[in-house]
Short mmCIF file of C-alpha atoms in Angstrom, two decimals:
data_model
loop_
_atom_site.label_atom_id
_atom_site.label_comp_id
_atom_site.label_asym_id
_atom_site.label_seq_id
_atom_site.Cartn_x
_atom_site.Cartn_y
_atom_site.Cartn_z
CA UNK L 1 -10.66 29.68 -126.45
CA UNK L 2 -8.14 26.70 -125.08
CA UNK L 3 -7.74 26.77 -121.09
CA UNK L 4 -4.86 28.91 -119.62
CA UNK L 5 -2.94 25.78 -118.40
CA UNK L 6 -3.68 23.54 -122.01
CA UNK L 7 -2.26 26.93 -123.44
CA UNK L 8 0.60 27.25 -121.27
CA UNK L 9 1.12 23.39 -122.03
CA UNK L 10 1.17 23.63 -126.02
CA UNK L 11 3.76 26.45 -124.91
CA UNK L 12 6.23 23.83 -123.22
CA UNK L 13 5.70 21.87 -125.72
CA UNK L 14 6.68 23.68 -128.45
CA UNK L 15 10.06 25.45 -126.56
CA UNK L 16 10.92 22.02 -125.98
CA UNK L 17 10.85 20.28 -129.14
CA UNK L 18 12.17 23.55 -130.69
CA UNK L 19 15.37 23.04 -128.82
CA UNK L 20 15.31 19.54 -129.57
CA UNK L 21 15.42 20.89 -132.84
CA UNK L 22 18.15 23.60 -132.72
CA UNK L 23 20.62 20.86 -131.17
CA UNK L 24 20.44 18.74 -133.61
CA UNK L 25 20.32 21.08 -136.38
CA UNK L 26 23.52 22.54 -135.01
CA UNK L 27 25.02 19.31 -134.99
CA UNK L 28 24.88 19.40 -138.70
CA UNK L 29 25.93 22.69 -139.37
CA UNK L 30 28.47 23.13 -137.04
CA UNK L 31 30.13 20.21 -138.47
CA UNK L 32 32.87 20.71 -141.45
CA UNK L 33 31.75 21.26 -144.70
CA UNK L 34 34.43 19.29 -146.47
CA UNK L 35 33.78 16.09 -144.01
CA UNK L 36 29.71 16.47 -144.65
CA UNK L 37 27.82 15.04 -147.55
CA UNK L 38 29.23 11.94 -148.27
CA UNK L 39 26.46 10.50 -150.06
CA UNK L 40 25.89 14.01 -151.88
CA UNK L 41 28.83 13.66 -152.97
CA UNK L 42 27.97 11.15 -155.76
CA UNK L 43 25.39 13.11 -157.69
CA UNK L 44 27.74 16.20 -157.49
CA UNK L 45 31.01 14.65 -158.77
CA UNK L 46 28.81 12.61 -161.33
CA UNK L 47 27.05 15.82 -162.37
CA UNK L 48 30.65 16.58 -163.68
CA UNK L 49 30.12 13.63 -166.27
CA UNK L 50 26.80 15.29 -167.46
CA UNK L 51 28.13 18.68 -167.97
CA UNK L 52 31.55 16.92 -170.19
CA UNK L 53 28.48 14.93 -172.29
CA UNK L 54 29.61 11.62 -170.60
CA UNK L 55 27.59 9.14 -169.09
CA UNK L 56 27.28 9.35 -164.96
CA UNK L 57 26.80 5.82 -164.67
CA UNK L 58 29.88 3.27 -165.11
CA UNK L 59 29.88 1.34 -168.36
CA UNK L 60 28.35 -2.30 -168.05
CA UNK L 61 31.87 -3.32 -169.06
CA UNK L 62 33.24 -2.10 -165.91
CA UNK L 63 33.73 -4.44 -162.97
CA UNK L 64 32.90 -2.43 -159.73
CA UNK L 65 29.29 -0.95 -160.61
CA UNK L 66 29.50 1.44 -157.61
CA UNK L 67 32.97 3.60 -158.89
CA UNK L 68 33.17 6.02 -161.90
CA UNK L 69 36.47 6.97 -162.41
CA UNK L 70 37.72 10.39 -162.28
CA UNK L 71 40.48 10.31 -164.80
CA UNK L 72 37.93 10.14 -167.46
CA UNK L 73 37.56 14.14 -166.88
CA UNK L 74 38.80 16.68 -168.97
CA UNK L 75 40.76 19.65 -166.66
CA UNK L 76 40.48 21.74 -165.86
CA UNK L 77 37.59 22.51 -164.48
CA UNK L 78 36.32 26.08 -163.22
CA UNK L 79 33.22 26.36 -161.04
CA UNK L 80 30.57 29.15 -160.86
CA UNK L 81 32.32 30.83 -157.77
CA UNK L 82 35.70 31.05 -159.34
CA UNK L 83 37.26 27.90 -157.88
CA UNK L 84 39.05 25.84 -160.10
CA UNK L 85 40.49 22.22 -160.73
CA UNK L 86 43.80 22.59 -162.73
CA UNK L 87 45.84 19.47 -162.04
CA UNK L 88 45.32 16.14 -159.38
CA UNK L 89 41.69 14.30 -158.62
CA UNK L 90 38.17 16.00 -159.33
CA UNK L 91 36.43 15.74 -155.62
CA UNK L 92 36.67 14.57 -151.95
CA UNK L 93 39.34 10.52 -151.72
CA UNK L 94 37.59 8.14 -150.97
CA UNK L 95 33.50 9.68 -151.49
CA UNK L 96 31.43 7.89 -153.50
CA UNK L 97 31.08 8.65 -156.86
CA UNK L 98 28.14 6.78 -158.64
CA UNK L 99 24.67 8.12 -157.75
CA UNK L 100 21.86 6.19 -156.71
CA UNK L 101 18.71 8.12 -158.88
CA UNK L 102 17.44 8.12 -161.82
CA UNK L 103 18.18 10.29 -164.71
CA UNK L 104 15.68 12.92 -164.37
CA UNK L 105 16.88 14.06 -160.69
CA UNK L 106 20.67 12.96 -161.48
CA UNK L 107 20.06 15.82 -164.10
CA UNK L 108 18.28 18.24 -161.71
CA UNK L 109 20.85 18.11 -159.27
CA UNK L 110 24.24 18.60 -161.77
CA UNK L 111 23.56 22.20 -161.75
CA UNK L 112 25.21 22.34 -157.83
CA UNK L 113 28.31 20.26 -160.30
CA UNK L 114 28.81 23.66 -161.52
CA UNK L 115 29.94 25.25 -157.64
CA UNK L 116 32.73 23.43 -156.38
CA UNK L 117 32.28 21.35 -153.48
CA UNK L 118 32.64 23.08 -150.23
CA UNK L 119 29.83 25.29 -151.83
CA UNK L 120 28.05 23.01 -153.51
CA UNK L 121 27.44 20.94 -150.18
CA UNK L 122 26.37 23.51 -148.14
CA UNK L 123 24.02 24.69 -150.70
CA UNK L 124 22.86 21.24 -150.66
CA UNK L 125 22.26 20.90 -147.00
CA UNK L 126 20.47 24.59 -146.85
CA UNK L 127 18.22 23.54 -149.74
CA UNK L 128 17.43 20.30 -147.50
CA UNK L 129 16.70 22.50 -144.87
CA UNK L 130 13.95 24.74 -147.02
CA UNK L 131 12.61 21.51 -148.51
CA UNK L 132 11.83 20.04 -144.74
CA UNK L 133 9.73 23.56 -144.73
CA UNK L 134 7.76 22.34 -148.14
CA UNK L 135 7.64 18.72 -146.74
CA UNK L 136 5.13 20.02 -143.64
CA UNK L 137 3.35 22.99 -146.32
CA UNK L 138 2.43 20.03 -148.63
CA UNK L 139 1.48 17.58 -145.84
CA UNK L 140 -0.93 20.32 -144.42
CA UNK L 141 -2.69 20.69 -148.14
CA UNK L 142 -3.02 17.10 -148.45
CA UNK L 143 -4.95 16.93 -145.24
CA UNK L 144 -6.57 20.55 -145.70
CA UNK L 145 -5.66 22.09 -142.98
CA UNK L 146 -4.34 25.11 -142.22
CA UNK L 147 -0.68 25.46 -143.43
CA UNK L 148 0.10 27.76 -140.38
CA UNK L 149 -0.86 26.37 -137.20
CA UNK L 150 0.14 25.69 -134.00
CA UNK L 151 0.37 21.71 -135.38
CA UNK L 152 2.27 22.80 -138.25
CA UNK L 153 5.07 24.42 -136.28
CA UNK L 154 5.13 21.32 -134.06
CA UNK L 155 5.31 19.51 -136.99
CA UNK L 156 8.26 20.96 -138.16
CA UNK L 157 10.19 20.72 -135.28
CA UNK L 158 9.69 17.09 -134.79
CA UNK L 159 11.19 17.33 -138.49
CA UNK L 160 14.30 19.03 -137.62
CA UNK L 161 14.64 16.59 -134.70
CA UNK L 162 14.38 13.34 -136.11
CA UNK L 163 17.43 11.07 -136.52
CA UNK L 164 16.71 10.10 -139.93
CA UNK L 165 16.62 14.15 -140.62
CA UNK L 166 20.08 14.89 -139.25
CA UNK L 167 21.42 11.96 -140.97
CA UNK L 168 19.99 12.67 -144.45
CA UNK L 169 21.47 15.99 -143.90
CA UNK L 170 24.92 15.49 -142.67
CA UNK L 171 25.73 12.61 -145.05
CA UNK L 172 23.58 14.65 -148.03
CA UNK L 173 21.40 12.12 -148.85
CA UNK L 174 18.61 12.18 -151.50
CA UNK L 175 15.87 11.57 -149.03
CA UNK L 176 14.45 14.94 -148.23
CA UNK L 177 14.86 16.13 -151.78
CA UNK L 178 12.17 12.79 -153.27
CA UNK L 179 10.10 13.80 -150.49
CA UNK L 180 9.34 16.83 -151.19
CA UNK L 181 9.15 16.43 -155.12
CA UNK L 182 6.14 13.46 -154.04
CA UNK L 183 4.33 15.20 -151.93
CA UNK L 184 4.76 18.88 -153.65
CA UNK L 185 3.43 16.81 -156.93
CA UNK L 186 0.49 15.28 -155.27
CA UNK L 187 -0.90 18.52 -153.94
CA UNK L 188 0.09 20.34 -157.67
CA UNK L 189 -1.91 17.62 -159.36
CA UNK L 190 -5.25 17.90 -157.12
CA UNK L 191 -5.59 21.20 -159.74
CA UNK L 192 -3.12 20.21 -162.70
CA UNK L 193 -2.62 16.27 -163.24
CA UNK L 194 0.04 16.36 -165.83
CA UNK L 195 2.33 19.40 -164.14
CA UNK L 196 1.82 17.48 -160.31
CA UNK L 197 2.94 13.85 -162.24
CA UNK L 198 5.84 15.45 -164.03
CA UNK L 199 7.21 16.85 -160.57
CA UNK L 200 6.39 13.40 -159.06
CA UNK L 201 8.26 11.65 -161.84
CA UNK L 202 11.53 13.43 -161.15
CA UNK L 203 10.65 12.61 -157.24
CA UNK L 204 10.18 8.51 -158.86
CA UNK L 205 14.41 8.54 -159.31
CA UNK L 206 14.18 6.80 -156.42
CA UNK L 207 11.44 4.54 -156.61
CA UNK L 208 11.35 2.35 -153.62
CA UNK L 209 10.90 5.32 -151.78
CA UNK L 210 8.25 7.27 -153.75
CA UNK L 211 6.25 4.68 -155.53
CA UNK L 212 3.23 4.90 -153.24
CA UNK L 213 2.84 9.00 -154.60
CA UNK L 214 2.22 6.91 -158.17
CA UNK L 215 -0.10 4.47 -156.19
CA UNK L 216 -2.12 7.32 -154.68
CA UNK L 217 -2.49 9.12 -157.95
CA UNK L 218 -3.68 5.85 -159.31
CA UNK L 219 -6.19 5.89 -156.34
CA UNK L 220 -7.40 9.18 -156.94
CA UNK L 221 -7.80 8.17 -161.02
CA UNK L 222 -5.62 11.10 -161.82
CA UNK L 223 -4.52 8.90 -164.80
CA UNK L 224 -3.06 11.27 -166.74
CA UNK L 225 -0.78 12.30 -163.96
CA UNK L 226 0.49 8.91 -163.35
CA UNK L 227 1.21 8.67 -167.20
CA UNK L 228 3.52 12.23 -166.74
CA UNK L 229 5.16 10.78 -164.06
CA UNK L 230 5.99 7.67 -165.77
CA UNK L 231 6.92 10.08 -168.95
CA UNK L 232 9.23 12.02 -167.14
CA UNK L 233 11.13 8.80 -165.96
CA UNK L 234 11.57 7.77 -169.62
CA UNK L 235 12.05 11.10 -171.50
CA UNK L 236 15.06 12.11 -168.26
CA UNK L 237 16.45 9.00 -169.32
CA UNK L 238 16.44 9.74 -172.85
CA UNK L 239 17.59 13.00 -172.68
CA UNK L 240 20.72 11.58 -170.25
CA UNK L 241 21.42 9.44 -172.84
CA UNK L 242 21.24 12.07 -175.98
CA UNK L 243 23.45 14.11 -173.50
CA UNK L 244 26.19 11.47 -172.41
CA UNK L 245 25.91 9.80 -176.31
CA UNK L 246 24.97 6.99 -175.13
CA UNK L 247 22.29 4.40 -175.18
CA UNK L 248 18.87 4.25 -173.52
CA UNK L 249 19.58 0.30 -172.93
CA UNK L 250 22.50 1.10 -171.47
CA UNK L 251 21.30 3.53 -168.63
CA UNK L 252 18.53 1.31 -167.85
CA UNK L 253 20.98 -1.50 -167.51
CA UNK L 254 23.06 0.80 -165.03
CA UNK L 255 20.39 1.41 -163.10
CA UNK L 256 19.37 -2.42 -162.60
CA UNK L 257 22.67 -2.99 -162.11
CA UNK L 258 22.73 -0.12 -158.87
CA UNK L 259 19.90 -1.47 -157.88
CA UNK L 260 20.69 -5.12 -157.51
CA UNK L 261 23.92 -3.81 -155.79
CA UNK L 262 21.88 -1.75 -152.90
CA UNK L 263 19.55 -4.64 -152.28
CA UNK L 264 22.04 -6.76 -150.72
CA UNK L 265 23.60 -3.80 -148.69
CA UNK L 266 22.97 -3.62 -144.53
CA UNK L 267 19.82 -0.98 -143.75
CA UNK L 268 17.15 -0.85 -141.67
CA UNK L 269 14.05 -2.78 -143.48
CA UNK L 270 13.14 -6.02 -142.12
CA UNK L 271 15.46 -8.36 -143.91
CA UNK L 272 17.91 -6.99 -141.82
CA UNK L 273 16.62 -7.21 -138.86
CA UNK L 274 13.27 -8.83 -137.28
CA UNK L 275 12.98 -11.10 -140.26
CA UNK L 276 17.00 -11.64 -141.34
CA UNK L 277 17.16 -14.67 -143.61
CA UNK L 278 13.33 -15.44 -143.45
CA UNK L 279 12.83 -14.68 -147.49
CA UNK L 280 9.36 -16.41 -146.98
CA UNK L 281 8.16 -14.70 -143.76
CA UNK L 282 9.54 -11.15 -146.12
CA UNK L 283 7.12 -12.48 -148.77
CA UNK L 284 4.05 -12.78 -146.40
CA UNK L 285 4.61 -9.40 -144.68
CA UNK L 286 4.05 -8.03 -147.97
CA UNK L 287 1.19 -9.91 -148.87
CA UNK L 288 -0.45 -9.77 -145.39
CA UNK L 289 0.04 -5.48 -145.53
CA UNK L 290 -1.42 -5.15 -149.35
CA UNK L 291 -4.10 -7.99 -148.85
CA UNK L 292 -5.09 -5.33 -145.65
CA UNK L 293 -5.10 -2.34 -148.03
CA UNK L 294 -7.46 -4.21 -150.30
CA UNK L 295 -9.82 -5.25 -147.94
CA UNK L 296 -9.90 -1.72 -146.77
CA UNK L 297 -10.27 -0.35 -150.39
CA UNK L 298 -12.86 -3.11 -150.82
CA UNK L 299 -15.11 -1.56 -147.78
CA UNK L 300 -14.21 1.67 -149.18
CA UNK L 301 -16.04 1.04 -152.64
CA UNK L 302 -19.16 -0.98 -150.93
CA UNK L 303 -20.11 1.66 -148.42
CA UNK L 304 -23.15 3.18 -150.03
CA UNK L 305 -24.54 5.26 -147.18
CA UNK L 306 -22.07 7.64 -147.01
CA UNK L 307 -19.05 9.65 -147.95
CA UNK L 308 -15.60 10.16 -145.69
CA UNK L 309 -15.66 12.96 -143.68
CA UNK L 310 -12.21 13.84 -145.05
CA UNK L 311 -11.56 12.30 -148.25
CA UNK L 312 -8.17 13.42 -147.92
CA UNK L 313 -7.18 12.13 -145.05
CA UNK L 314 -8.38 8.75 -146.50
CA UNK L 315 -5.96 9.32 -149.30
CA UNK L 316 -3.20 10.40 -146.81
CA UNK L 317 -3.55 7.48 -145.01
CA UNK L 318 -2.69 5.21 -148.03
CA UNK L 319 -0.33 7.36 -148.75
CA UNK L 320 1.20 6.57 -145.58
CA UNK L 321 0.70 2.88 -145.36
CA UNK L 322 2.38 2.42 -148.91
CA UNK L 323 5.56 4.53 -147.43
CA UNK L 324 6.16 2.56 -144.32
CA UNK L 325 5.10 -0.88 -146.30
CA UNK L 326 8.39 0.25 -148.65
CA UNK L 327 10.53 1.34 -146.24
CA UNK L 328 10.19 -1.94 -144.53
CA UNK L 329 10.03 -3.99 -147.62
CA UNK L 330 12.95 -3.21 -149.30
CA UNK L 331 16.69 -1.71 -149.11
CA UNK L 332 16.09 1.46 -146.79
CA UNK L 333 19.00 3.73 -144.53
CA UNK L 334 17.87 4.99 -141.30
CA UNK L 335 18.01 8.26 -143.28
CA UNK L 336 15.12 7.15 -145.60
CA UNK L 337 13.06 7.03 -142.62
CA UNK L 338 12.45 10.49 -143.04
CA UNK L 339 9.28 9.68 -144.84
CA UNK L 340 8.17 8.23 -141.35
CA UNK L 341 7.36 12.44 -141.03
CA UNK L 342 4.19 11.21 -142.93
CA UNK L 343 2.65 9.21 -140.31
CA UNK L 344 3.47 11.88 -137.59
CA UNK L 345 1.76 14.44 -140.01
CA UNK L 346 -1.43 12.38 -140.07
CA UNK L 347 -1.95 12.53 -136.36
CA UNK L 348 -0.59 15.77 -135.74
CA UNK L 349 -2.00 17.99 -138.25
CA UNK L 350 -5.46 17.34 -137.78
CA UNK L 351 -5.06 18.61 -134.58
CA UNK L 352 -8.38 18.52 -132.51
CA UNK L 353 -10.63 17.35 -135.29
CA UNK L 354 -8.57 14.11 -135.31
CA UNK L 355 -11.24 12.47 -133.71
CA UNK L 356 -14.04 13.82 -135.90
CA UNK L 357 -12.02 12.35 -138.85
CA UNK L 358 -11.78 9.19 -137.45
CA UNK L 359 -13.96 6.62 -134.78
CA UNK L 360 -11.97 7.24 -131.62
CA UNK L 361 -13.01 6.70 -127.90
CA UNK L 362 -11.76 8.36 -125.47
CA UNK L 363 -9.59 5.30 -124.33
CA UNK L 364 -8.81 4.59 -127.29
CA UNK L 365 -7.27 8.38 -127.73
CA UNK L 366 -5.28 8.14 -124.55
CA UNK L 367 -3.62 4.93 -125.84
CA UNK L 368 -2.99 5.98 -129.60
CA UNK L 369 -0.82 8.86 -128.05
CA UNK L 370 1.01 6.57 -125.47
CA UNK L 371 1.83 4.61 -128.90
CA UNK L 372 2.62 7.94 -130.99
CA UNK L 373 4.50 8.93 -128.37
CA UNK L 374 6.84 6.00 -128.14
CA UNK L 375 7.33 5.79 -131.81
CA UNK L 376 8.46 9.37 -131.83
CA UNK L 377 10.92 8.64 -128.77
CA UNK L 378 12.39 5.86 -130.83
CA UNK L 379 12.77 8.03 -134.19
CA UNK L 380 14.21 10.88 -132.52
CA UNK L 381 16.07 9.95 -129.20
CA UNK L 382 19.57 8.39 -129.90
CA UNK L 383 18.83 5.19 -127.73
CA UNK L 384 21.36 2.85 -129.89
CA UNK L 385 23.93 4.60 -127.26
CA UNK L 386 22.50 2.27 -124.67
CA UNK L 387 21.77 -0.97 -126.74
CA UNK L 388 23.47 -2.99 -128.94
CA UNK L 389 23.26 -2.68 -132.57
CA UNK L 390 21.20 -5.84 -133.26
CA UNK L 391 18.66 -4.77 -130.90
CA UNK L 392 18.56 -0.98 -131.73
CA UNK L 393 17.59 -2.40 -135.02
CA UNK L 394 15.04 -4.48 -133.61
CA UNK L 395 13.68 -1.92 -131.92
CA UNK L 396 13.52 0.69 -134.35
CA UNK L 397 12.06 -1.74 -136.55
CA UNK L 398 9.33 -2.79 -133.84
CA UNK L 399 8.82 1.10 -133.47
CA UNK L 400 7.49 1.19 -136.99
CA UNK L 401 6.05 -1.69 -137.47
CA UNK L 402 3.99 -0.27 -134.74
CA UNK L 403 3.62 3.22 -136.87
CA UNK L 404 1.91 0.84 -140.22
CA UNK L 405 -0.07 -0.86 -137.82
CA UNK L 406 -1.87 2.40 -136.29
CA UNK L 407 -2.48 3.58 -139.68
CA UNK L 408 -4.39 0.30 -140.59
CA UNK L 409 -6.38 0.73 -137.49
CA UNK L 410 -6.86 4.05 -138.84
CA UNK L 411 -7.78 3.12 -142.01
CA UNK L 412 -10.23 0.98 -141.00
CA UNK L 413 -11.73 3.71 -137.93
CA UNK L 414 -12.56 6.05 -141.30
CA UNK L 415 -16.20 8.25 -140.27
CA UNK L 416 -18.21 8.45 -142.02
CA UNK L 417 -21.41 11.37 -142.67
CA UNK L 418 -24.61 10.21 -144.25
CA UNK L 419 -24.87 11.81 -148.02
CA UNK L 420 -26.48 14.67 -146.68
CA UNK L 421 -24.96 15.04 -143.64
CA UNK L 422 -22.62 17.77 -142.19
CA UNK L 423 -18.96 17.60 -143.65
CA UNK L 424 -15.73 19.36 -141.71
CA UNK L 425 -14.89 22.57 -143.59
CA UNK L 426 -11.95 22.92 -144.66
CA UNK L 427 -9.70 24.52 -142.33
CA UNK L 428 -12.18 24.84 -139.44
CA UNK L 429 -10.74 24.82 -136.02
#
């Protein structure tokens, strides 16, 4: 039984960040439908390409990779709830209209092509909203713990209240929707490897986001899970093709194409920031962060007088070093750091047994909090109102960095029980 005042704390605590929550969830929602979802846009007015048996990529002949044109529609159009395009332009001036996934979720998400668009994005944004729900479910299975829990429910409201969260659902982005395909796959293919790596595949549209959920089922030698998810990648693309009679070749091409486009585009990763126009210093964050995760994998196969107490928070961990490696890496949004929810989730969930997981001090508690703490202020507290953009990137930046380097530490703080030692149950408190 907790202490009256710790209770009445955790109480506070959770009023607070819930209406942390609720404001910036209104701030979405109360905002016009027709001048949300800008990014969202794309996959729905392409998903009108799919449905005509045309390609929703530009042809390599065309010269701006990043505009399909509209004219190439047959009207009109009627949608599922009886609105209709007779005459004029198919969508919202001036939107984007080339999406940046993958065939298998470009396909997935043409069925909202079939509602017109004030529907369509607020269908969009409520489905975002349930998926932030899965997001924390699957995180909680991953690190077997209870899915409803005080921790959960704090969880969740630090989701609602992120930045990245309100952006990813006011301009509609793909971010949230990934997510939850990883993560949802992971835990499916703990009990069913090829139905968890053919949910993960459709999540692998956009791969420099969710190709640490194919590292970790490499990691957990769930081979023939990683071989679905690759499968789903190629057989999506396929069937795009059959559907838009067109080539294979010529998809993949458009999607090299999209992505050598977005790689030179401002975001938040550190070649846009703390290391701007140091290619080599790039080069040897990456090698310094995987050489880390080797030697760490590398203690993890030599230790011979024991077994993690959590084997799945070991996994969870990786999982979470391989996100925040890519989201500094390469060409990332604010937005995408949604998946920064991950790290959060790792310390949070746990809840009390965090520090029979891991080898923690007391001390050291008190200042891994102080540094969780200031990493959440940054992600959710809109301080680029009092900085300038250069450093609000730097420090957002520096605020993550400092997220990949706790969950080395972490990695590396791993108990461990002798063979026939005591393990945690799952879902003791």
């Amino acid at each position: 039984m907790l202490p009256p005042l710790f209770q009445q704390k955790r109480l506070w605590l959770i009023l607070a960040l819930g209406l942390l929550a609720s404001v910036s969830l209104s701030r979405v929602l109360f905002k016009d439908a027709e001048s949300r979802g800008l990014d969202f846009h794309a996959y729905w007015f392409s998903g009108h390409f799919v449905w005509q048996g045309l390609s929703p990529y530009p042809p390599i002949a065309a010269v701006n990779p990043l505009v399909l044109e509209g004219s190439r529609l047959t009207l009109p159009i009627v949608y599922w709830d009886g609105a209709a395009v007779q005459t004029g332009e198919v969508g919202q001036t001036g939107f984007p209209t080339v999406p940046g996934l993958t065939a298998p979720a470009v396909l997935l998400i043409s069925v909202l092509s079939r509602f017109s668009w004030p529907v369509a994005v607020q269908l969009w944004t409520a489905l975002n909203c349930l998926l932030l729900i899965v997001i924390v479910w699957a995180c909680t299975k991953l690190l077997d713990r209870p899915s409803v829990s005080y921790e959960s429910l704090l969880l969740l409201f630090i989701a609602f209240s992120l930045i990245a969260t309100r952006e990813t659902l006011e301009f509609g982005q793909s971010t949230i929707f990934v997510l939850a395909l990883m993560l949802v796959g992971l835990v499916l293919a703990d009990k069913n490897q090829m139905f968890g790596g053919l949910v993960l595949g459709i999540g692998l549209s956009k791969a420099t986001l969710i190709f640490p959920g194919l590292l970790i089922l490499l990691y957990k030698r769930q081979y023939w899970g990683a071989l679905a998810a690759i499968g789903m990648q190629i057989v999506g693309t396929g069937l795009l093709a059959l559907l838009a009679h067109t080539s294979f070749t010529e998809i993949v091409a458009a999607y090299f194409r999209l992505l050598s486009v977005h790689a030179g585009m401002a975001g938040m990763h550190l070649g846009q920031g703390l290391l701007r126009n140091q290619a080599g210093l790039q080069m040897g964050f990456v090698l310094l962060a995987a050489s880390l995760v080797a030697a760490a994998l590398i203690r993890l196969a030599h230790r011979r007088e024991g077994r993690p107490v959590s084997p799945a928070s070991v996994a969870f961990v990786l999982l979470v070093i391989g996100m925040l490696m890519g989201l500094l890496s390469f060409y990332h949004r604010r937005y995408d750091f949604v998946a920064g929810l991950l790290f959060l989730a790792l310390l949070i969930v746990p809840g009390s047994q965090l520090a029979d997981y891991f080898v923690l001090s007391d001390r050291q508690r008190e200042v891994l909090w102080a540094a969780v703490a200031m990493v959440v202020g940054v992600w959710v507290f809109p301080i680029y109102l009092l900085t300038s953009p250069a450093l609000y990137i730097y420090i957002f930046q520096s605020a993550t960095l400092a997220a990949l380097a706790i969950s080395f530490w972490l990695l590396f703080r791993v108990r461990w029980n002798p063979i026939h030692g005591n393990s945690i149950q799952k879902g003791e408190e």
